[in-house]
Amino acid sequence: MRTETPQTIYLKDYLPSPYIIDRIDLKFELREVDTEVEARMVITRNPASAEVNAPLVLVGDALELVSVKIDGETLAADRYTVSPTELVIRDLPDSCFCDVVTRIQPQTNTTLSGLYKSNDNFYTQCEAEGFRRIMYYLDRPDVMTRFSTTIVADKQKYPVLLSNGNKVGEGDSGKGRHWVKWVDPFRKPAYLFALVAGKLVVLEDHFRTRSGREVLLQIWVEHGNLDKCHHAMASVKRAMKWDEDRFGLEYDLDIYMIVAVSDFTMGAMENKGLNIFNTKYVLARPETATDWDFGAIEAVIGHEYFHNWTGNRVTCRDWFQLSLKEGLTVFRDQEFSMDLGSRAVERIDQVKTLRSAQFPEDAGPMAHPIRPTSYIEINNFYTVTIYEKGAEVIRMQHTLLGEAGFRKGMDLYFRRHDGQAVTTEDFVAAMADANGADLEQFKRWYDQAGTPVLRASGQYDAEQHCYRLTLAQSCPATPGQPEKLPFHIPVKMGLLGIEGQTLPLRLRGEAEAIQGSRVLSLTDAEQTFEFVDIPCQPVPSLLQGFSAPVKLEMAYTDAELAFLLAHDSDEFNRWDAGQKLAERVLLALVADAQAGRPLQLPEHFTSAMRQVLNNEQLDPALAAQALSLPTEGWLAEVMEVADPDTIHQARQFVRRKLAQALSADWLRHYQRLTQGAYVWTGDASAKRALRNVCLSYLCAGEQEQELQRAHEQFMQADNMTDQQAALAVLANVAHPLREHALSHFADQWQDEALVMDKWLQMQATSCLPGTLEHVKQLTQHRCFTLTNPNKVYALIRSFASANPLHFHAADGSGYHWVADQVLALDGINPQVASRVVSAFNRWKKYDTARQGLMKAELQRILAKEGLSPDVFEIASKALQA
Ligand code: TRP
Ligand code: ZN
């Protein structure tokens, strides 16, 4: 057991820092065993602080102090106390120079936080609290400082030396060493500091901003990867242009650098002028990266670039405000992808993430509002709630205020807060003030956790020709929040007439009707909206474009859902109606299977799917989405008690039945959608998506001829999208072609780490018997290592979070193995360990036997001596719930 329980940090305890750091000049002596960090800081009292005689408390993490001076004088021993986590200095003058020299060990740093090595190069990761692993500092986002950085290192081993801002000098330091000095003209919190040193090659380009600034663009990668940087570079230029066009925001330095590193915990990091990326979100060629990868790279490049304004120029006052920058920046990257691609298809992907990952989080032991009020380890709060639900909360403001109103709010936000560290309240105030809007009740979205349930019911009055729509809301209790107040929910909706036409909408009392859709504001627990001049019983299309992150409940008939799938003018809702229909069919089959009744696929569902497939008017990307069944994970979420075996059985049954019933159609479209050489365009990737859905159904019956077809596609594909899709099919069948394809793939791609991640992931998510044993063997494969997060995510996290059948094996073998991995990872990289252990969070969803097995593993994890606060927080909260 731990000797002491980690501390909880509370929002209510926030106080301004007693000191500010006006400037810092840093010098890094990078060496082969340890690194010395010399800092000269200009420190003054903070006029905004009420604490007059407070000591200066600089925080550290695993640090060794070499020396400390105030105004050039070595400090007497009674003026300070020091430990690996703190340097406390008493009796400071109102303003002083403070020189601190620290020694650190980047070579043995496996946490990937602070300064660390990856493939012989040096990199930093400082968000959220990594800077304190580099030196003693006021490591909090509201301390914004001007930085200069001098890097000294061996010239041969580390020819490239990068940091934030502009390069102002370089030279020789003798003994084979050289130096480079960087100055960042913008104040920034320490979490945006970055340093990179090593052997790297660069792809360069230029962008001219609309006011005429010439910006040098650089993408730095390890040798051998230059040919995979062109898509990333094109994405950077599109992002810069888009932010100018849509938000009037320009880049503000003469140079913008991206560095790709293979060992990285998250996707990427927005360090000022020097973004550091996981290689996964930079490197792509058609042969090695899928359409999904190309889209994700564009989105993540956009995301980090957009942070320059939403995050860096205006930053967070404290980490409780994390969604201020993350929710807003996700909203911006989503809009970027939607403006460049297909709005409906992008929206579907966003909502799939929200439902499959955020809704479960909001219903589980880690449920937290997008502005939390407490945390143990801030790294545990880089969540789908903060990011994706945070983006939904921004999107709702956009929906309520309209595009022009939202833009006015953004403009005011920057006018008021450029250069400041602010709160989510400041953001909402700018939106409200710029529009004269009342967002008081809306702000509850920032404070209340949980997914609201929106119950809708309609009543047609044939005599009065009116339609009454009643909307009622409620929100389940979450840890620490037993009662909830009503939210302000924007409900975008329309009414469909008999032929599927959209009816004009006039509320009783209004002078004129609105053509098409409108946004209703639900603010009470229950409200009725009365539409007049409705000629006949309509079918309501509710929550169009998913206008609020809620669970909609409406007692549609199957026929109404099929009607919406065929006719809704809102493409998102067409897809959603199809998913709802599929969910019903699947849940009914699960119930039949549990009761031992024979399974039968309803004809209405087959015919709805046939109509979608054969509707060549439909965007193929939308068709591909509509023909994909809800995942096993989602079905588990909507069941009272999840039954992973039966869910798998029912879903496979539906796939096999659809494969048979529509066999000629799948084949015809598979053949029709053949294309020439690979291009990454919306049109081409839409066709590939649908064609690969066809392939997957063709193979669902596991007939020899169809498996040969998949194998042929696998062998002949000139791009990873088609090769991976075929391999994913084969990885789930017990057939010699599976072994052949997997080993062929491993030989073909053994030198491409990111492609080998796909290989690991496809095996980890296989439904075949023996998958766990196979996964255990893969941990011994030479491409696998526990120290690389991408490998851990591909093999271990995929197994735990995307293979419900085997993770939830009734004998507990899946749980036991994953818990072993968590314990091993905890000593290497606690942030990664805590992402893996989160797979146990939904233990309450399962039967008592599985609950017991999962709880036992959580207890075993908690019993580990010296367990990290990261894993402690997740595991202990899971058990408390
Ligand atoms: N701010 C980064 C982003 O969203 C997230 C991030 C990158 C991060 N690396 C991290 C968060 C390490 C915590 C720890 O773009
Ligand atoms: Zn971000």
PDB file of C-alpha atoms in Angstrom, residues 493-750:
ATOM      1  CA  MET A 493     -35.159  20.538 -35.546  1.00  0.00           C
ATOM      2  CA  GLY A 494     -37.473  20.234 -38.505  1.00  0.00           C
ATOM      3  CA  LEU A 495     -40.759  18.540 -39.349  1.00  0.00           C
ATOM      4  CA  LEU A 496     -41.097  16.192 -42.298  1.00  0.00           C
ATOM      5  CA  GLY A 497     -44.306  15.843 -44.299  1.00  0.00           C
ATOM      6  CA  ILE A 498     -45.724  12.685 -45.855  1.00  0.00           C
ATOM      7  CA  GLU A 499     -43.441  12.827 -48.861  1.00  0.00           C
ATOM      8  CA  GLY A 500     -40.391  13.589 -46.791  1.00  0.00           C
ATOM      9  CA  GLN A 501     -40.565  17.300 -47.613  1.00  0.00           C
ATOM     10  CA  THR A 502     -39.592  19.783 -44.874  1.00  0.00           C
ATOM     11  CA  LEU A 503     -42.567  21.722 -43.530  1.00  0.00           C
ATOM     12  CA  PRO A 504     -42.469  25.478 -42.824  1.00  0.00           C
ATOM     13  CA  LEU A 505     -42.242  26.046 -39.070  1.00  0.00           C
ATOM     14  CA  ARG A 506     -44.351  28.672 -37.321  1.00  0.00           C
ATOM     15  CA  LEU A 507     -44.748  28.611 -33.549  1.00  0.00           C
ATOM     16  CA  ARG A 508     -48.081  29.780 -32.195  1.00  0.00           C
ATOM     17  CA  GLY A 509     -47.895  33.544 -31.745  1.00  0.00           C
ATOM     18  CA  GLU A 510     -45.272  34.094 -34.426  1.00  0.00           C
ATOM     19  CA  ALA A 511     -46.023  36.197 -37.482  1.00  0.00           C
ATOM     20  CA  GLU A 512     -44.073  34.233 -40.041  1.00  0.00           C
ATOM     21  CA  ALA A 513     -42.979  30.716 -40.699  1.00  0.00           C
ATOM     22  CA  ILE A 514     -39.353  29.665 -41.006  1.00  0.00           C
ATOM     23  CA  GLN A 515     -38.457  27.522 -43.985  1.00  0.00           C
ATOM     24  CA  GLY A 516     -36.450  24.446 -43.143  1.00  0.00           C
ATOM     25  CA  SER A 517     -34.860  23.932 -39.731  1.00  0.00           C
ATOM     26  CA  ARG A 518     -34.873  26.067 -36.613  1.00  0.00           C
ATOM     27  CA  VAL A 519     -33.198  26.058 -33.222  1.00  0.00           C
ATOM     28  CA  LEU A 520     -35.437  25.748 -30.170  1.00  0.00           C
ATOM     29  CA  SER A 521     -34.024  26.770 -26.790  1.00  0.00           C
ATOM     30  CA  LEU A 522     -34.996  24.343 -24.075  1.00  0.00           C
ATOM     31  CA  THR A 523     -34.307  25.958 -20.706  1.00  0.00           C
ATOM     32  CA  ASP A 524     -36.911  24.435 -18.380  1.00  0.00           C
ATOM     33  CA  ALA A 525     -37.209  20.871 -17.160  1.00  0.00           C
ATOM     34  CA  GLU A 526     -40.109  20.545 -19.599  1.00  0.00           C
ATOM     35  CA  GLN A 527     -41.487  22.764 -22.348  1.00  0.00           C
ATOM     36  CA  THR A 528     -44.054  22.372 -25.109  1.00  0.00           C
ATOM     37  CA  PHE A 529     -43.638  24.022 -28.491  1.00  0.00           C
ATOM     38  CA  GLU A 530     -46.738  24.375 -30.625  1.00  0.00           C
ATOM     39  CA  PHE A 531     -46.365  24.537 -34.392  1.00  0.00           C
ATOM     40  CA  VAL A 532     -49.320  25.795 -36.401  1.00  0.00           C
ATOM     41  CA  ASP A 533     -50.467  25.274 -40.016  1.00  0.00           C
ATOM     42  CA  ILE A 534     -49.241  21.705 -40.067  1.00  0.00           C
ATOM     43  CA  PRO A 535     -51.352  19.985 -42.723  1.00  0.00           C
ATOM     44  CA  CYS A 536     -50.894  16.401 -41.587  1.00  0.00           C
ATOM     45  CA  GLN A 537     -49.171  14.211 -39.025  1.00  0.00           C
ATOM     46  CA  PRO A 538     -45.444  15.062 -39.412  1.00  0.00           C
ATOM     47  CA  VAL A 539     -42.340  13.083 -38.513  1.00  0.00           C
ATOM     48  CA  PRO A 540     -40.086  15.247 -36.360  1.00  0.00           C
ATOM     49  CA  SER A 541     -36.373  15.396 -37.081  1.00  0.00           C
ATOM     50  CA  LEU A 542     -34.815  16.336 -33.745  1.00  0.00           C
ATOM     51  CA  LEU A 543     -31.388  17.387 -32.590  1.00  0.00           C
ATOM     52  CA  GLN A 544     -30.224  17.888 -36.171  1.00  0.00           C
ATOM     53  CA  GLY A 545     -26.471  17.820 -36.641  1.00  0.00           C
ATOM     54  CA  PHE A 546     -26.372  16.672 -33.012  1.00  0.00           C
ATOM     55  CA  SER A 547     -27.029  20.203 -31.788  1.00  0.00           C
ATOM     56  CA  ALA A 548     -26.406  19.247 -28.131  1.00  0.00           C
ATOM     57  CA  PRO A 549     -24.425  16.467 -26.396  1.00  0.00           C
ATOM     58  CA  VAL A 550     -27.458  14.688 -24.972  1.00  0.00           C
ATOM     59  CA  LYS A 551     -29.193  11.333 -25.241  1.00  0.00           C
ATOM     60  CA  LEU A 552     -32.366  11.826 -27.250  1.00  0.00           C
ATOM     61  CA  GLU A 553     -35.282   9.567 -26.421  1.00  0.00           C
ATOM     62  CA  MET A 554     -38.234   9.612 -28.761  1.00  0.00           C
ATOM     63  CA  ALA A 555     -40.676   6.779 -29.295  1.00  0.00           C
ATOM     64  CA  TYR A 556     -40.282   6.525 -33.050  1.00  0.00           C
ATOM     65  CA  THR A 557     -41.763   3.502 -34.758  1.00  0.00           C
ATOM     66  CA  ASP A 558     -39.393   1.383 -36.837  1.00  0.00           C
ATOM     67  CA  ALA A 559     -41.189   2.707 -39.899  1.00  0.00           C
ATOM     68  CA  GLU A 560     -40.560   6.311 -38.851  1.00  0.00           C
ATOM     69  CA  LEU A 561     -36.873   5.607 -38.356  1.00  0.00           C
ATOM     70  CA  ALA A 562     -36.688   3.995 -41.791  1.00  0.00           C
ATOM     71  CA  PHE A 563     -38.499   7.046 -43.183  1.00  0.00           C
ATOM     72  CA  LEU A 564     -36.013   9.445 -41.591  1.00  0.00           C
ATOM     73  CA  LEU A 565     -33.124   7.321 -42.856  1.00  0.00           C
ATOM     74  CA  ALA A 566     -34.513   7.634 -46.361  1.00  0.00           C
ATOM     75  CA  HIS A 567     -35.734  11.254 -46.340  1.00  0.00           C
ATOM     76  CA  ASP A 568     -34.379  13.528 -43.624  1.00  0.00           C
ATOM     77  CA  SER A 569     -32.909  16.711 -45.081  1.00  0.00           C
ATOM     78  CA  ASP A 570     -30.351  16.645 -42.285  1.00  0.00           C
ATOM     79  CA  GLU A 571     -27.740  14.100 -43.325  1.00  0.00           C
ATOM     80  CA  PHE A 572     -26.495  13.563 -39.823  1.00  0.00           C
ATOM     81  CA  ASN A 573     -29.995  12.630 -38.721  1.00  0.00           C
ATOM     82  CA  ARG A 574     -30.393  10.242 -41.616  1.00  0.00           C
ATOM     83  CA  TRP A 575     -27.375   8.382 -40.379  1.00  0.00           C
ATOM     84  CA  ASP A 576     -28.537   8.594 -36.790  1.00  0.00           C
ATOM     85  CA  ALA A 577     -31.954   7.171 -37.630  1.00  0.00           C
ATOM     86  CA  GLY A 578     -30.245   4.214 -39.299  1.00  0.00           C
ATOM     87  CA  GLN A 579     -28.050   3.646 -36.256  1.00  0.00           C
ATOM     88  CA  LYS A 580     -31.043   3.778 -33.951  1.00  0.00           C
ATOM     89  CA  LEU A 581     -32.812   1.216 -36.108  1.00  0.00           C
ATOM     90  CA  ALA A 582     -29.753  -1.051 -36.086  1.00  0.00           C
ATOM     91  CA  GLU A 583     -29.390  -0.653 -32.333  1.00  0.00           C
ATOM     92  CA  ARG A 584     -32.986  -1.777 -31.805  1.00  0.00           C
ATOM     93  CA  VAL A 585     -32.568  -4.793 -34.056  1.00  0.00           C
ATOM     94  CA  LEU A 586     -29.333  -5.771 -32.327  1.00  0.00           C
ATOM     95  CA  LEU A 587     -30.678  -5.355 -28.806  1.00  0.00           C
ATOM     96  CA  ALA A 588     -33.721  -7.446 -29.657  1.00  0.00           C
ATOM     97  CA  LEU A 589     -31.445 -10.182 -31.009  1.00  0.00           C
ATOM     98  CA  VAL A 590     -29.315 -10.050 -27.876  1.00  0.00           C
ATOM     99  CA  ALA A 591     -32.471 -10.557 -25.809  1.00  0.00           C
ATOM    100  CA  ASP A 592     -33.547 -13.452 -28.055  1.00  0.00           C
ATOM    101  CA  ALA A 593     -30.162 -15.105 -27.777  1.00  0.00           C
ATOM    102  CA  GLN A 594     -30.123 -14.691 -23.993  1.00  0.00           C
ATOM    103  CA  ALA A 595     -33.572 -16.289 -23.783  1.00  0.00           C
ATOM    104  CA  GLY A 596     -32.539 -19.132 -26.070  1.00  0.00           C
ATOM    105  CA  ARG A 597     -34.961 -18.086 -28.816  1.00  0.00           C
ATOM    106  CA  PRO A 598     -33.954 -18.590 -32.451  1.00  0.00           C
ATOM    107  CA  LEU A 599     -32.459 -15.522 -34.109  1.00  0.00           C
ATOM    108  CA  GLN A 600     -34.095 -13.911 -37.087  1.00  0.00           C
ATOM    109  CA  LEU A 601     -33.188 -10.714 -38.898  1.00  0.00           C
ATOM    110  CA  PRO A 602     -36.266  -8.518 -39.502  1.00  0.00           C
ATOM    111  CA  GLU A 603     -36.954  -7.948 -43.170  1.00  0.00           C
ATOM    112  CA  HIS A 604     -37.548  -4.201 -42.679  1.00  0.00           C
ATOM    113  CA  PHE A 605     -33.929  -3.774 -41.601  1.00  0.00           C
ATOM    114  CA  THR A 606     -32.526  -5.691 -44.559  1.00  0.00           C
ATOM    115  CA  SER A 607     -34.592  -3.595 -46.899  1.00  0.00           C
ATOM    116  CA  ALA A 608     -33.533  -0.308 -45.259  1.00  0.00           C
ATOM    117  CA  MET A 609     -29.886  -1.336 -45.680  1.00  0.00           C
ATOM    118  CA  ARG A 610     -30.521  -2.419 -49.266  1.00  0.00           C
ATOM    119  CA  GLN A 611     -32.001   1.000 -50.035  1.00  0.00           C
ATOM    120  CA  VAL A 612     -28.998   2.806 -48.603  1.00  0.00           C
ATOM    121  CA  LEU A 613     -26.560   0.613 -50.504  1.00  0.00           C
ATOM    122  CA  ASN A 614     -28.354   0.941 -53.792  1.00  0.00           C
ATOM    123  CA  ASN A 615     -28.971   4.684 -53.553  1.00  0.00           C
ATOM    124  CA  GLU A 616     -26.217   5.940 -55.812  1.00  0.00           C
ATOM    125  CA  GLN A 617     -27.310   9.541 -55.168  1.00  0.00           C
ATOM    126  CA  LEU A 618     -26.005   9.210 -51.627  1.00  0.00           C
ATOM    127  CA  ASP A 619     -22.454  10.367 -50.785  1.00  0.00           C
ATOM    128  CA  PRO A 620     -20.541   7.046 -50.633  1.00  0.00           C
ATOM    129  CA  ALA A 621     -18.868   8.154 -47.397  1.00  0.00           C
ATOM    130  CA  LEU A 622     -22.276   8.659 -45.828  1.00  0.00           C
ATOM    131  CA  ALA A 623     -23.448   5.300 -47.171  1.00  0.00           C
ATOM    132  CA  ALA A 624     -20.357   3.645 -45.681  1.00  0.00           C
ATOM    133  CA  GLN A 625     -21.208   5.153 -42.301  1.00  0.00           C
ATOM    134  CA  ALA A 626     -24.867   4.190 -42.545  1.00  0.00           C
ATOM    135  CA  LEU A 627     -24.044   0.577 -43.476  1.00  0.00           C
ATOM    136  CA  SER A 628     -21.721   0.138 -40.485  1.00  0.00           C
ATOM    137  CA  LEU A 629     -23.390  -1.372 -37.435  1.00  0.00           C
ATOM    138  CA  PRO A 630     -23.051   0.182 -33.970  1.00  0.00           C
ATOM    139  CA  THR A 631     -19.929  -1.202 -32.273  1.00  0.00           C
ATOM    140  CA  GLU A 632     -19.956  -3.884 -29.592  1.00  0.00           C
ATOM    141  CA  GLY A 633     -18.700  -1.250 -27.168  1.00  0.00           C
ATOM    142  CA  TRP A 634     -21.655   1.014 -27.885  1.00  0.00           C
ATOM    143  CA  LEU A 635     -24.151  -1.820 -27.513  1.00  0.00           C
ATOM    144  CA  ALA A 636     -22.635  -2.626 -24.122  1.00  0.00           C
ATOM    145  CA  GLU A 637     -23.206   0.991 -23.075  1.00  0.00           C
ATOM    146  CA  VAL A 638     -26.897   0.962 -23.974  1.00  0.00           C
ATOM    147  CA  MET A 639     -27.608  -2.324 -22.202  1.00  0.00           C
ATOM    148  CA  GLU A 640     -28.673  -2.452 -18.594  1.00  0.00           C
ATOM    149  CA  VAL A 641     -26.166  -5.251 -17.900  1.00  0.00           C
ATOM    150  CA  ALA A 642     -23.663  -5.631 -20.713  1.00  0.00           C
ATOM    151  CA  ASP A 643     -23.209  -9.146 -22.053  1.00  0.00           C
ATOM    152  CA  PRO A 644     -20.123  -9.065 -24.291  1.00  0.00           C
ATOM    153  CA  ASP A 645     -20.411 -12.646 -25.584  1.00  0.00           C
ATOM    154  CA  THR A 646     -24.026 -12.335 -26.668  1.00  0.00           C
ATOM    155  CA  ILE A 647     -23.476  -8.867 -28.119  1.00  0.00           C
ATOM    156  CA  HIS A 648     -20.705 -10.297 -30.269  1.00  0.00           C
ATOM    157  CA  GLN A 649     -22.867 -13.236 -31.302  1.00  0.00           C
ATOM    158  CA  ALA A 650     -25.818 -11.004 -32.257  1.00  0.00           C
ATOM    159  CA  ARG A 651     -23.704  -8.542 -34.185  1.00  0.00           C
ATOM    160  CA  GLN A 652     -21.950 -11.308 -36.109  1.00  0.00           C
ATOM    161  CA  PHE A 653     -25.337 -12.828 -36.858  1.00  0.00           C
ATOM    162  CA  VAL A 654     -26.610  -9.578 -38.376  1.00  0.00           C
ATOM    163  CA  ARG A 655     -23.445  -9.170 -40.426  1.00  0.00           C
ATOM    164  CA  ARG A 656     -23.735 -12.713 -41.800  1.00  0.00           C
ATOM    165  CA  LYS A 657     -27.425 -12.295 -42.620  1.00  0.00           C
ATOM    166  CA  LEU A 658     -26.834  -8.977 -44.392  1.00  0.00           C
ATOM    167  CA  ALA A 659     -23.924 -10.573 -46.244  1.00  0.00           C
ATOM    168  CA  GLN A 660     -26.214 -13.314 -47.575  1.00  0.00           C
ATOM    169  CA  ALA A 661     -29.314 -11.251 -48.207  1.00  0.00           C
ATOM    170  CA  LEU A 662     -27.463  -8.559 -50.161  1.00  0.00           C
ATOM    171  CA  SER A 663     -24.627 -10.657 -51.562  1.00  0.00           C
ATOM    172  CA  ALA A 664     -25.145  -9.626 -55.165  1.00  0.00           C
ATOM    173  CA  ASP A 665     -25.410  -5.954 -54.178  1.00  0.00           C
ATOM    174  CA  TRP A 666     -22.200  -5.978 -52.124  1.00  0.00           C
ATOM    175  CA  LEU A 667     -20.358  -7.521 -55.043  1.00  0.00           C
ATOM    176  CA  ARG A 668     -21.784  -5.171 -57.633  1.00  0.00           C
ATOM    177  CA  HIS A 669     -20.835  -2.073 -55.638  1.00  0.00           C
ATOM    178  CA  TYR A 670     -17.459  -3.524 -54.718  1.00  0.00           C
ATOM    179  CA  GLN A 671     -16.725  -3.864 -58.422  1.00  0.00           C
ATOM    180  CA  ARG A 672     -18.307  -0.545 -59.388  1.00  0.00           C
ATOM    181  CA  LEU A 673     -16.210   1.415 -56.885  1.00  0.00           C
ATOM    182  CA  THR A 674     -12.838   0.333 -58.266  1.00  0.00           C
ATOM    183  CA  GLN A 675     -10.518   3.307 -58.803  1.00  0.00           C
ATOM    184  CA  GLY A 676      -7.214   4.191 -60.436  1.00  0.00           C
ATOM    185  CA  ALA A 677      -4.072   5.332 -58.647  1.00  0.00           C
ATOM    186  CA  TYR A 678      -4.429   6.617 -55.095  1.00  0.00           C
ATOM    187  CA  VAL A 679      -5.292  10.222 -54.439  1.00  0.00           C
ATOM    188  CA  TRP A 680      -6.343  11.659 -51.094  1.00  0.00           C
ATOM    189  CA  THR A 681      -9.461  13.551 -52.006  1.00  0.00           C
ATOM    190  CA  GLY A 682     -12.869  13.487 -50.367  1.00  0.00           C
ATOM    191  CA  ASP A 683     -14.368  11.798 -53.370  1.00  0.00           C
ATOM    192  CA  ALA A 684     -11.739   9.082 -53.730  1.00  0.00           C
ATOM    193  CA  SER A 685     -11.590   8.268 -50.027  1.00  0.00           C
ATOM    194  CA  ALA A 686     -15.404   8.154 -49.834  1.00  0.00           C
ATOM    195  CA  LYS A 687     -15.417   5.509 -52.564  1.00  0.00           C
ATOM    196  CA  ARG A 688     -12.658   3.534 -50.874  1.00  0.00           C
ATOM    197  CA  ALA A 689     -14.597   3.636 -47.600  1.00  0.00           C
ATOM    198  CA  LEU A 690     -17.766   2.246 -49.172  1.00  0.00           C
ATOM    199  CA  ARG A 691     -15.884  -0.310 -51.221  1.00  0.00           C
ATOM    200  CA  ASN A 692     -14.142  -1.608 -48.134  1.00  0.00           C
ATOM    201  CA  VAL A 693     -17.445  -1.832 -46.270  1.00  0.00           C
ATOM    202  CA  CYS A 694     -18.651  -3.970 -49.194  1.00  0.00           C
ATOM    203  CA  LEU A 695     -15.562  -6.151 -48.908  1.00  0.00           C
ATOM    204  CA  SER A 696     -16.078  -6.602 -45.232  1.00  0.00           C
ATOM    205  CA  TYR A 697     -19.698  -7.757 -45.755  1.00  0.00           C
ATOM    206  CA  LEU A 698     -18.688  -9.967 -48.674  1.00  0.00           C
ATOM    207  CA  CYS A 699     -16.355 -11.776 -46.293  1.00  0.00           C
ATOM    208  CA  ALA A 700     -18.744 -11.921 -43.342  1.00  0.00           C
ATOM    209  CA  GLY A 701     -19.903 -15.370 -44.491  1.00  0.00           C
ATOM    210  CA  GLU A 702     -16.252 -16.518 -44.603  1.00  0.00           C
ATOM    211  CA  GLN A 703     -16.648 -18.193 -47.975  1.00  0.00           C
ATOM    212  CA  GLU A 704     -13.399 -19.305 -49.576  1.00  0.00           C
ATOM    213  CA  GLN A 705     -13.937 -17.307 -52.756  1.00  0.00           C
ATOM    214  CA  GLU A 706     -14.586 -14.087 -50.832  1.00  0.00           C
ATOM    215  CA  LEU A 707     -11.584 -14.567 -48.577  1.00  0.00           C
ATOM    216  CA  GLN A 708      -9.505 -15.035 -51.716  1.00  0.00           C
ATOM    217  CA  ARG A 709     -10.926 -11.731 -52.931  1.00  0.00           C
ATOM    218  CA  ALA A 710      -9.817  -9.998 -49.737  1.00  0.00           C
ATOM    219  CA  HIS A 711      -6.409 -11.589 -50.019  1.00  0.00           C
ATOM    220  CA  GLU A 712      -6.104 -10.434 -53.590  1.00  0.00           C
ATOM    221  CA  GLN A 713      -6.960  -6.864 -52.579  1.00  0.00           C
ATOM    222  CA  PHE A 714      -4.428  -7.158 -49.760  1.00  0.00           C
ATOM    223  CA  MET A 715      -1.644  -8.267 -52.125  1.00  0.00           C
ATOM    224  CA  GLN A 716      -2.417  -5.840 -54.917  1.00  0.00           C
ATOM    225  CA  ALA A 717      -3.268  -2.653 -53.058  1.00  0.00           C
ATOM    226  CA  ASP A 718      -1.095   0.335 -53.916  1.00  0.00           C
ATOM    227  CA  ASN A 719      -2.186   2.122 -50.752  1.00  0.00           C
ATOM    228  CA  MET A 720      -2.472   1.383 -47.035  1.00  0.00           C
ATOM    229  CA  THR A 721      -6.206   2.143 -46.871  1.00  0.00           C
ATOM    230  CA  ASP A 722      -7.060  -0.817 -49.077  1.00  0.00           C
ATOM    231  CA  GLN A 723      -4.295  -3.026 -47.757  1.00  0.00           C
ATOM    232  CA  GLN A 724      -5.272  -2.487 -44.151  1.00  0.00           C
ATOM    233  CA  ALA A 725      -8.994  -2.917 -44.828  1.00  0.00           C
ATOM    234  CA  ALA A 726      -8.323  -6.296 -46.430  1.00  0.00           C
ATOM    235  CA  LEU A 727      -5.998  -7.369 -43.645  1.00  0.00           C
ATOM    236  CA  ALA A 728      -8.533  -6.321 -41.014  1.00  0.00           C
ATOM    237  CA  VAL A 729     -11.006  -8.725 -42.621  1.00  0.00           C
ATOM    238  CA  LEU A 730      -8.506 -11.576 -42.771  1.00  0.00           C
ATOM    239  CA  ALA A 731      -7.302 -10.985 -39.203  1.00  0.00           C
ATOM    240  CA  ASN A 732     -10.744 -12.072 -38.011  1.00  0.00           C
ATOM    241  CA  VAL A 733     -11.012 -15.408 -39.807  1.00  0.00           C
ATOM    242  CA  ALA A 734      -9.390 -18.724 -38.923  1.00  0.00           C
ATOM    243  CA  HIS A 735      -7.980 -19.486 -42.344  1.00  0.00           C
ATOM    244  CA  PRO A 736      -4.464 -20.061 -43.743  1.00  0.00           C
ATOM    245  CA  LEU A 737      -4.788 -16.805 -45.695  1.00  0.00           C
ATOM    246  CA  ARG A 738      -4.775 -14.978 -42.385  1.00  0.00           C
ATOM    247  CA  GLU A 739      -1.353 -16.305 -41.436  1.00  0.00           C
ATOM    248  CA  HIS A 740      -0.009 -15.630 -44.869  1.00  0.00           C
ATOM    249  CA  ALA A 741      -1.249 -12.048 -44.958  1.00  0.00           C
ATOM    250  CA  LEU A 742      -0.049 -11.229 -41.452  1.00  0.00           C
ATOM    251  CA  SER A 743       3.434 -12.539 -42.064  1.00  0.00           C
ATOM    252  CA  HIS A 744       3.647 -10.966 -45.483  1.00  0.00           C
ATOM    253  CA  PHE A 745       2.649  -7.634 -43.956  1.00  0.00           C
ATOM    254  CA  ALA A 746       5.247  -7.918 -41.192  1.00  0.00           C
ATOM    255  CA  ASP A 747       7.979  -8.636 -43.731  1.00  0.00           C
ATOM    256  CA  GLN A 748       6.868  -5.837 -45.990  1.00  0.00           C
ATOM    257  CA  TRP A 749       6.693  -3.200 -43.250  1.00  0.00           C
ATOM    258  CA  GLN A 750       9.192  -4.294 -40.602  1.00  0.00           C
TER     259      GLN A 750
END
